Amino acid sequence: MSDKIRLSSTIRCPNCGHEKTVTMPTDACQWYYECEACGTLLKPLPGDCCVFCSYGTVPCPPIQQGSHCCASIASGTSKSS
């Protein structure tokens, strides 16, 4: 198993099929991505934490590392003790 985190992912728009390789942020989830070809605003699919996990060829860095990314924050389920 490799410990190397891949930071590039190719996002494919489900509306028009346009693909673009982008660098993923390492310090935040990306919940929205606007397709530069057709203008469709992509949002994570239910159960995914970000657009890279839903539409990218590579999942986001936190998921690659085996963490839970920002899913609890995005869904509003984070709790304070």
Tab-separated table of C-alpha atoms in Angstrom:
chain	number	residue	atom	x	y	z
A	1	MET	CA	0.000	0.000	0.000
A	2	SER	CA	1.345	3.449	-0.923
A	3	ASP	CA	1.377	6.351	1.546
A	4	LYS	CA	1.712	8.894	-1.250
A	5	ILE	CA	-1.288	11.223	-1.482
A	6	ARG	CA	-2.337	12.157	-4.997
A	7	LEU	CA	-3.306	15.810	-5.274
A	8	SER	CA	-4.538	15.867	-8.883
A	9	SER	CA	-7.966	14.631	-9.886
A	10	THR	CA	-9.868	14.859	-13.146
A	11	ILE	CA	-13.415	16.096	-12.604
A	12	ARG	CA	-15.978	14.998	-15.204
A	13	CYS	CA	-19.187	16.981	-15.530
A	14	PRO	CA	-22.194	14.629	-15.523
A	15	ASN	CA	-24.172	17.160	-17.575
A	16	CYS	CA	-21.899	17.732	-20.588
A	17	GLY	CA	-19.004	15.287	-20.099
A	18	HIS	CA	-16.338	18.011	-19.971
A	19	GLU	CA	-13.236	16.919	-18.067
A	20	LYS	CA	-10.603	19.011	-16.346
A	21	THR	CA	-7.660	17.974	-14.209
A	22	VAL	CA	-7.365	20.147	-11.115
A	23	THR	CA	-5.301	20.237	-7.931
A	24	MET	CA	-7.310	19.353	-4.846
A	25	PRO	CA	-7.065	21.488	-1.719
A	26	THR	CA	-5.413	19.767	1.234
A	27	ASP	CA	-6.824	22.035	3.932
A	28	ALA	CA	-10.547	22.153	3.089
A	29	CYS	CA	-13.340	20.227	1.410
A	30	GLN	CA	-14.527	21.491	-1.937
A	31	TRP	CA	-18.310	21.262	-1.892
A	32	TYR	CA	-18.926	23.087	-5.183
A	33	TYR	CA	-17.324	23.089	-8.603
A	34	GLU	CA	-18.617	25.002	-11.617
A	35	CYS	CA	-18.094	23.296	-14.974
A	36	GLU	CA	-16.231	25.727	-17.196
A	37	ALA	CA	-17.869	24.274	-20.322
A	38	CYS	CA	-21.588	24.342	-19.464
A	39	GLY	CA	-21.776	26.236	-16.169
A	40	THR	CA	-23.361	23.385	-14.198
A	41	LEU	CA	-22.707	23.737	-10.470
A	42	LEU	CA	-21.583	20.349	-9.191
A	43	LYS	CA	-22.286	19.405	-5.573
A	44	PRO	CA	-21.327	16.204	-3.724
A	45	LEU	CA	-23.641	13.250	-4.209
A	46	PRO	CA	-25.407	11.924	-1.091
A	47	GLY	CA	-22.872	10.083	1.066
A	48	ASP	CA	-19.839	11.828	-0.461
A	49	CYS	CA	-17.924	14.566	1.325
A	50	CYS	CA	-16.868	16.642	-1.682
A	51	VAL	CA	-17.026	17.031	-5.466
A	52	PHE	CA	-13.779	15.081	-5.919
A	53	CYS	CA	-15.245	12.026	-4.210
A	54	SER	CA	-18.360	12.294	-6.405
A	55	TYR	CA	-17.018	13.334	-9.817
A	56	GLY	CA	-13.228	13.010	-9.685
A	57	THR	CA	-10.894	10.247	-10.755
A	58	VAL	CA	-9.144	10.442	-7.354
A	59	PRO	CA	-10.874	10.907	-3.976
A	60	CYS	CA	-9.919	13.894	-1.809
A	61	PRO	CA	-6.695	13.752	0.273
A	62	PRO	CA	-8.414	13.101	3.656
A	63	ILE	CA	-10.300	10.125	2.207
A	64	GLN	CA	-7.070	8.814	0.650
A	65	GLN	CA	-5.552	8.958	4.147
A	66	GLY	CA	-8.474	7.034	5.619
A	67	SER	CA	-10.016	9.923	7.537
A	68	HIS	CA	-13.602	11.138	7.378
A	69	CYS	CA	-12.863	14.420	5.602
A	70	CYS	CA	-15.420	17.125	6.377
A	71	ALA	CA	-18.557	14.994	5.994
A	72	SER	CA	-19.785	15.609	9.541
A	73	ILE	CA	-19.333	19.360	9.134
A	74	ALA	CA	-21.023	19.397	5.713
A	75	SER	CA	-24.033	17.454	6.947
A	76	GLY	CA	-24.377	19.512	10.114
A	77	THR	CA	-23.897	16.502	12.371
A	78	SER	CA	-20.790	17.624	14.197
A	79	LYS	CA	-21.321	17.768	17.953
A	80	SER	CA	-19.474	19.535	20.688
A	81	SER	CA	-18.873	17.759	23.975
